[in-house]
Coordinates of N, CA and C in Angstrom, one line a residue:
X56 N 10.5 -4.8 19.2 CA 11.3 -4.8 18.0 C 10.5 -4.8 16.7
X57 N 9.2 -5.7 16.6 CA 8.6 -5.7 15.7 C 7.9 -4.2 15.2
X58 N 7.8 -3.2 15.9 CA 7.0 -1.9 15.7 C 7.8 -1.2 15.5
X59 N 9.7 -1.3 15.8 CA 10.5 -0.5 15.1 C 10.5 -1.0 13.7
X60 N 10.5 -2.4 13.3 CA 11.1 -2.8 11.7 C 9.7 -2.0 11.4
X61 N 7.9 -2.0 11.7 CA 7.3 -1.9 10.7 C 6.8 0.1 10.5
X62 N 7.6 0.5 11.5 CA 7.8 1.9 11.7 C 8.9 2.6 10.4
X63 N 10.2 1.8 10.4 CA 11.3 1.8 9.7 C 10.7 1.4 8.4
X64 N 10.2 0.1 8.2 CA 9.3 -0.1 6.9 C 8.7 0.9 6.2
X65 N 7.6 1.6 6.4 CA 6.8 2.5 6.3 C 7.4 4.0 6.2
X66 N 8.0 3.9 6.7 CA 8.6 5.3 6.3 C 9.5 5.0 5.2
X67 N 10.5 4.0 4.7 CA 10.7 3.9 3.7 C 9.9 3.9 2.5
X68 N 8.9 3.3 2.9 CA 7.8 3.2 1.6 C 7.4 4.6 1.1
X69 N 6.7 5.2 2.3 CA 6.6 6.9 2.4 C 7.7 8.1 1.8
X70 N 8.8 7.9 2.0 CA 9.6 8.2 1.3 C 9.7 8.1 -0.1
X71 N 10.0 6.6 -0.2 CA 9.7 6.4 -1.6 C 8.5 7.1 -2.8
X72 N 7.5 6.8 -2.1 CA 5.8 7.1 -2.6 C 6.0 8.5 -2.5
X73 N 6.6 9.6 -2.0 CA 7.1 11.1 -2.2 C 7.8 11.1 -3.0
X74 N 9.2 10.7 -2.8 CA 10.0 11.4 -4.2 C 9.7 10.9 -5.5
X75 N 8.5 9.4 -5.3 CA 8.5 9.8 -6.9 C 6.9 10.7 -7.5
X76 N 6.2 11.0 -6.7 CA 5.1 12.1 -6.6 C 6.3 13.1 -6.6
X77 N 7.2 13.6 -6.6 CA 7.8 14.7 -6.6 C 8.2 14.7 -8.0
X78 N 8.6 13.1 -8.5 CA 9.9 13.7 -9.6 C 8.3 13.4 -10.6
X79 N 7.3 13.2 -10.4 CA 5.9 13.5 -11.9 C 5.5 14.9 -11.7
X80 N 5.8 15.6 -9.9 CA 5.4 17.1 -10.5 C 6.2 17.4 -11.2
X81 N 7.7 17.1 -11.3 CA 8.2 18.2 -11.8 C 8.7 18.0 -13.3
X82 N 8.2 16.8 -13.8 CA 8.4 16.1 -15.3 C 7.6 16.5 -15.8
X83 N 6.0 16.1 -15.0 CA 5.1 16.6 -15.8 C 4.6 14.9 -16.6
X84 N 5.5 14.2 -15.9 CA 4.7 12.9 -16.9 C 4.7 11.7 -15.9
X85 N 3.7 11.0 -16.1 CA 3.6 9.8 -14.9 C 4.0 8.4 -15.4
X86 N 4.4 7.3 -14.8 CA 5.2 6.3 -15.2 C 4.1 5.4 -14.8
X87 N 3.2 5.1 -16.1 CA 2.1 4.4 -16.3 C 2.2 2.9 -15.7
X88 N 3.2 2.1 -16.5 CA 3.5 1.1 -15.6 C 3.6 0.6 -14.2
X89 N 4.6 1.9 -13.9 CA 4.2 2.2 -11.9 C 3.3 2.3 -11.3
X90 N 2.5 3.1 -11.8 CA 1.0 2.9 -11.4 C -0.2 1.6 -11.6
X91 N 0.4 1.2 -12.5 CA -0.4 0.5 -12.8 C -0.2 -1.3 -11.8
X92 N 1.0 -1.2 -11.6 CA 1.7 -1.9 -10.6 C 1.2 -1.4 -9.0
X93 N 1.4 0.1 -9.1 CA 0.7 0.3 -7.7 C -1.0 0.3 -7.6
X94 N -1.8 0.0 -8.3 CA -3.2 -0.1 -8.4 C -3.2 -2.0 -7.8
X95 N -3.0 -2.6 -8.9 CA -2.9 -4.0 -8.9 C -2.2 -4.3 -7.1
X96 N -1.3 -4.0 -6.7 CA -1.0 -4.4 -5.6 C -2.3 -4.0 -4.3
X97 N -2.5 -2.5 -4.3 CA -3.4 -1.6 -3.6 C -4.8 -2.6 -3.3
X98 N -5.3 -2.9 -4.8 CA -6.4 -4.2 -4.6 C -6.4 -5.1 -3.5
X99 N -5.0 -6.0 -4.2 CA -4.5 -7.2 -3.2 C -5.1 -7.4 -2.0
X100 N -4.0 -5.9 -1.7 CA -4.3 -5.3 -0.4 C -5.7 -5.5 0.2
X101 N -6.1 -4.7 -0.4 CA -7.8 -4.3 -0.4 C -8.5 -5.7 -0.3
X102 N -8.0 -6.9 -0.9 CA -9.0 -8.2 -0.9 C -8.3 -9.1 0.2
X103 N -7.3 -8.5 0.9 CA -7.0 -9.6 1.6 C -7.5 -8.9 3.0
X104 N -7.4 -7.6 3.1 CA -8.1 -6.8 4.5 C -9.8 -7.1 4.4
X105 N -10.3 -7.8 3.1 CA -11.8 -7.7 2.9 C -12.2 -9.7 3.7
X106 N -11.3 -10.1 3.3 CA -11.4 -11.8 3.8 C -10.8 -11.6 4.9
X107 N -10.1 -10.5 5.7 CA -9.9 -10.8 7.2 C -11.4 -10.2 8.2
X108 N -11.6 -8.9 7.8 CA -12.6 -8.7 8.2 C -14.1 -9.1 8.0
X109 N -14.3 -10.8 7.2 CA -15.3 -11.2 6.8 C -14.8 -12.5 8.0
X110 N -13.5 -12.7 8.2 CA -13.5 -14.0 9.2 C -13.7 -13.4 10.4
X111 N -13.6 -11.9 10.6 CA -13.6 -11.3 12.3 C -15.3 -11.6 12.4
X112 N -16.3 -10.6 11.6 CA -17.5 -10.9 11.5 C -18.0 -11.9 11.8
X113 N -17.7 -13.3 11.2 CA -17.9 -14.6 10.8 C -17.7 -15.1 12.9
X114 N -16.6 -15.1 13.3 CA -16.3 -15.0 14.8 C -17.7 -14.4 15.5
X115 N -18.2 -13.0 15.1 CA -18.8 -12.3 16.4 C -20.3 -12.8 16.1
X116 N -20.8 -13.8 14.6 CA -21.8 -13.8 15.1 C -22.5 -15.6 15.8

């Protein structure tokens, strides 16, 4: 059950993350804020996948 919700998840997101890459090609203008929202999270991301794989390391040696 859990690899349907995060299957179902992700393609919503993917969805999302296209039509609005669709609706800046065809405006022609990007929603600075949104991005700027999507950078700041993307990090997050990035620093929390960096402290798990410093505790996997941390384990193997």
């Amino acid at each position: 059950m859990r690899n349907e919700d995060s299957l179902k998840l992700n393609s919503i997101v993917y969805i999302l993350v296209l039509d609005s890459i669709i609706k800046e090609y065809q405006t022609l203008t990007i929603n600075e804020e949104e991005k700027q929202k999507a950078l700041e999270l993307y990090k997050k991301i990035e620093e929390r996948k960096s402290k798990e794989n410093k505790k996997y390391h941390m384990y193997q040696n």
